[in-house]
mmCIF file of C-alpha atoms in Angstrom:
data_model
loop_
_atom_site.group_PDB
_atom_site.id
_atom_site.type_symbol
_atom_site.label_atom_id
_atom_site.label_comp_id
_atom_site.label_asym_id
_atom_site.label_seq_id
_atom_site.Cartn_x
_atom_site.Cartn_y
_atom_site.Cartn_z
ATOM 1 C CA MET A 1 -12.860 -2.601 -8.692
ATOM 2 C CA GLN A 2 -12.298 -6.088 -7.381
ATOM 3 C CA ALA A 3 -11.622 -7.467 -3.905
ATOM 4 C CA ILE A 4 -9.560 -10.638 -3.610
ATOM 5 C CA ASN A 5 -8.393 -11.938 -0.237
ATOM 6 C CA GLY A 6 -8.826 -8.483 1.277
ATOM 7 C CA MET A 7 -6.843 -6.732 -1.451
ATOM 8 C CA ILE A 8 -8.592 -3.956 -3.306
ATOM 9 C CA ARG A 9 -7.560 -3.474 -6.922
ATOM 10 C CA VAL A 10 -8.573 -1.582 -10.010
ATOM 11 C CA LEU A 11 -7.735 -3.607 -13.089
ATOM 12 C CA HIS A 12 -7.076 -2.180 -16.547
ATOM 13 C CA LYS A 13 -8.704 -4.334 -19.208
ATOM 14 C CA ASN A 14 -5.900 -3.748 -21.713
ATOM 15 C CA PRO A 15 -2.720 -5.657 -20.714
ATOM 16 C CA LEU A 16 -0.459 -3.060 -22.355
ATOM 17 C CA ALA A 17 -2.132 -0.199 -20.470
ATOM 18 C CA ARG A 18 -1.854 -2.177 -17.231
ATOM 19 C CA SER A 19 1.853 -2.813 -17.798
ATOM 20 C CA LEU A 20 2.654 0.799 -18.713
ATOM 21 C CA TRP A 21 0.692 2.123 -15.753
ATOM 22 C CA ALA A 22 2.564 -0.124 -13.324
ATOM 23 C CA ARG A 23 5.994 0.778 -14.735
ATOM 24 C CA ASN A 24 5.484 4.540 -14.882
ATOM 25 C CA SER A 25 3.551 5.197 -11.722
ATOM 26 C CA CYS A 26 5.025 6.396 -8.441
ATOM 27 C CA SER A 27 1.752 5.878 -6.665
ATOM 28 C CA LYS A 28 2.825 2.831 -4.647
ATOM 29 C CA LEU A 29 4.163 3.291 -1.120
ATOM 30 C CA PHE A 30 6.165 0.891 1.009
ATOM 31 C CA VAL A 31 5.105 0.968 4.665
ATOM 32 C CA GLY A 32 7.581 -0.542 7.119
ATOM 33 C CA GLY A 33 7.667 -0.912 10.869
ATOM 34 C CA LEU A 34 4.083 -2.135 11.067
ATOM 35 C CA SER A 35 2.821 -3.805 14.189
ATOM 36 C CA TYR A 36 2.411 -7.529 13.659
ATOM 37 C CA ASP A 37 -1.245 -6.949 14.556
ATOM 38 C CA THR A 38 -1.844 -4.384 11.782
ATOM 39 C CA ASN A 39 -4.018 -5.868 9.047
ATOM 40 C CA GLU A 40 -4.944 -4.595 5.586
ATOM 41 C CA THR A 41 -8.137 -2.947 6.821
ATOM 42 C CA ALA A 42 -6.270 -0.933 9.465
ATOM 43 C CA LEU A 43 -3.606 0.072 6.940
ATOM 44 C CA LYS A 44 -6.250 1.160 4.424
ATOM 45 C CA ASN A 45 -8.126 3.129 7.083
ATOM 46 C CA ALA A 46 -4.944 4.992 8.030
ATOM 47 C CA PHE A 47 -4.136 6.021 4.443
ATOM 48 C CA GLU A 48 -7.505 6.469 2.708
ATOM 49 C CA LYS A 49 -7.946 10.078 3.847
ATOM 50 C CA TYR A 50 -5.129 11.052 1.449
ATOM 51 C CA GLY A 51 -6.803 9.784 -1.714
ATOM 52 C CA GLU A 52 -8.445 6.880 -3.491
ATOM 53 C CA ILE A 53 -6.627 3.616 -2.877
ATOM 54 C CA ILE A 54 -6.281 0.891 -5.498
ATOM 55 C CA GLU A 55 -4.547 -1.778 -3.440
ATOM 56 C CA VAL A 56 -3.491 -2.442 0.140
ATOM 57 C CA ARG A 57 -1.341 -5.390 1.070
ATOM 58 C CA VAL A 58 0.284 -6.488 4.324
ATOM 59 C CA ILE A 59 3.001 -9.035 3.584
ATOM 60 C CA ALA A 60 2.730 -12.284 5.531
ATOM 61 C CA HIS A 61 5.179 -15.132 6.017
ATOM 62 C CA HIS A 62 4.344 -17.836 3.470
ATOM 63 C CA VAL A 63 4.381 -20.679 6.029
ATOM 64 C CA SER A 64 3.120 -19.192 9.287
ATOM 65 C CA GLY A 65 0.783 -16.616 7.755
ATOM 66 C CA LYS A 66 1.952 -14.033 10.316
ATOM 67 C CA SER A 67 2.666 -10.471 9.270
ATOM 68 C CA ARG A 68 6.264 -9.676 8.373
ATOM 69 C CA GLY A 69 5.806 -6.088 9.612
ATOM 70 C CA PHE A 70 5.579 -4.314 6.269
ATOM 71 C CA GLY A 71 3.143 -3.702 3.470
ATOM 72 C CA PHE A 72 2.223 -1.616 0.448
ATOM 73 C CA VAL A 73 -0.429 0.987 -0.356
ATOM 74 C CA ARG A 74 -1.138 1.942 -3.983
ATOM 75 C CA PHE A 75 -3.104 5.098 -4.781
ATOM 76 C CA THR A 76 -4.884 6.055 -7.997
ATOM 77 C CA SER A 77 -2.628 9.092 -8.357
ATOM 78 C CA GLU A 78 0.933 10.118 -7.686
ATOM 79 C CA ALA A 79 -0.355 13.301 -6.029
ATOM 80 C CA SER A 80 -2.247 11.287 -3.410
ATOM 81 C CA ALA A 81 0.798 9.106 -2.788
ATOM 82 C CA ASN A 82 2.957 12.220 -2.320
ATOM 83 C CA VAL A 83 0.586 13.654 0.271
ATOM 84 C CA ALA A 84 0.337 10.324 2.100
ATOM 85 C CA PHE A 85 4.132 9.999 2.089
ATOM 86 C CA LYS A 86 4.571 13.460 3.620
ATOM 87 C CA GLU A 87 1.797 13.049 6.184
ATOM 88 C CA MET A 88 2.330 9.454 7.304
ATOM 89 C CA HIS A 89 6.123 9.022 7.441
ATOM 90 C CA SER A 90 7.168 8.485 11.087
ATOM 91 C CA LYS A 91 3.562 8.614 12.301
ATOM 92 C CA GLU A 92 2.215 6.150 14.837
ATOM 93 C CA LEU A 93 -0.035 3.314 13.709
ATOM 94 C CA ASP A 94 -1.172 0.614 16.131
ATOM 95 C CA GLY A 95 1.451 1.682 18.667
ATOM 96 C CA ARG A 96 4.414 1.690 16.251
ATOM 97 C CA ASN A 97 6.146 4.498 14.359
ATOM 98 C CA ILE A 98 5.881 3.531 10.717
ATOM 99 C CA ARG A 99 8.341 4.219 7.901
ATOM 100 C CA VAL A 100 6.835 5.277 4.574
ATOM 101 C CA GLU A 101 8.840 5.297 1.335
ATOM 102 C CA PHE A 102 8.054 5.137 -2.351
ATOM 103 C CA ALA A 103 8.108 1.511 -3.442
ATOM 104 C CA ARG A 104 10.836 0.391 -5.802
ATOM 105 C CA LYS A 105 9.634 -0.175 -9.351
ATOM 106 C CA ASN A 106 10.826 -3.782 -9.504
ATOM 107 C CA PHE A 107 8.997 -4.934 -6.395
#
């Protein structure tokens, strides 16, 4: 496991395994409607009870550095992502009702 700029990741050593895992996994969730004050730690804390998390990322504007109000959570398993999707969709986080969807493969 490796932490870079607040992102938590598990890296496969084999590039082919890493590529196949990323293409075939439905373990990544899109989280929209985030408060502009929600950071990666808060997002991780909200989702970690549903399973082991590989990566959490809140997307920020490239110039201002301010949150764009959405992010991604990647779990180690599809089962954990399914439970998190069911439990967290339309729930309140930092005063906002969030929208949880499975992330598109090409994003």
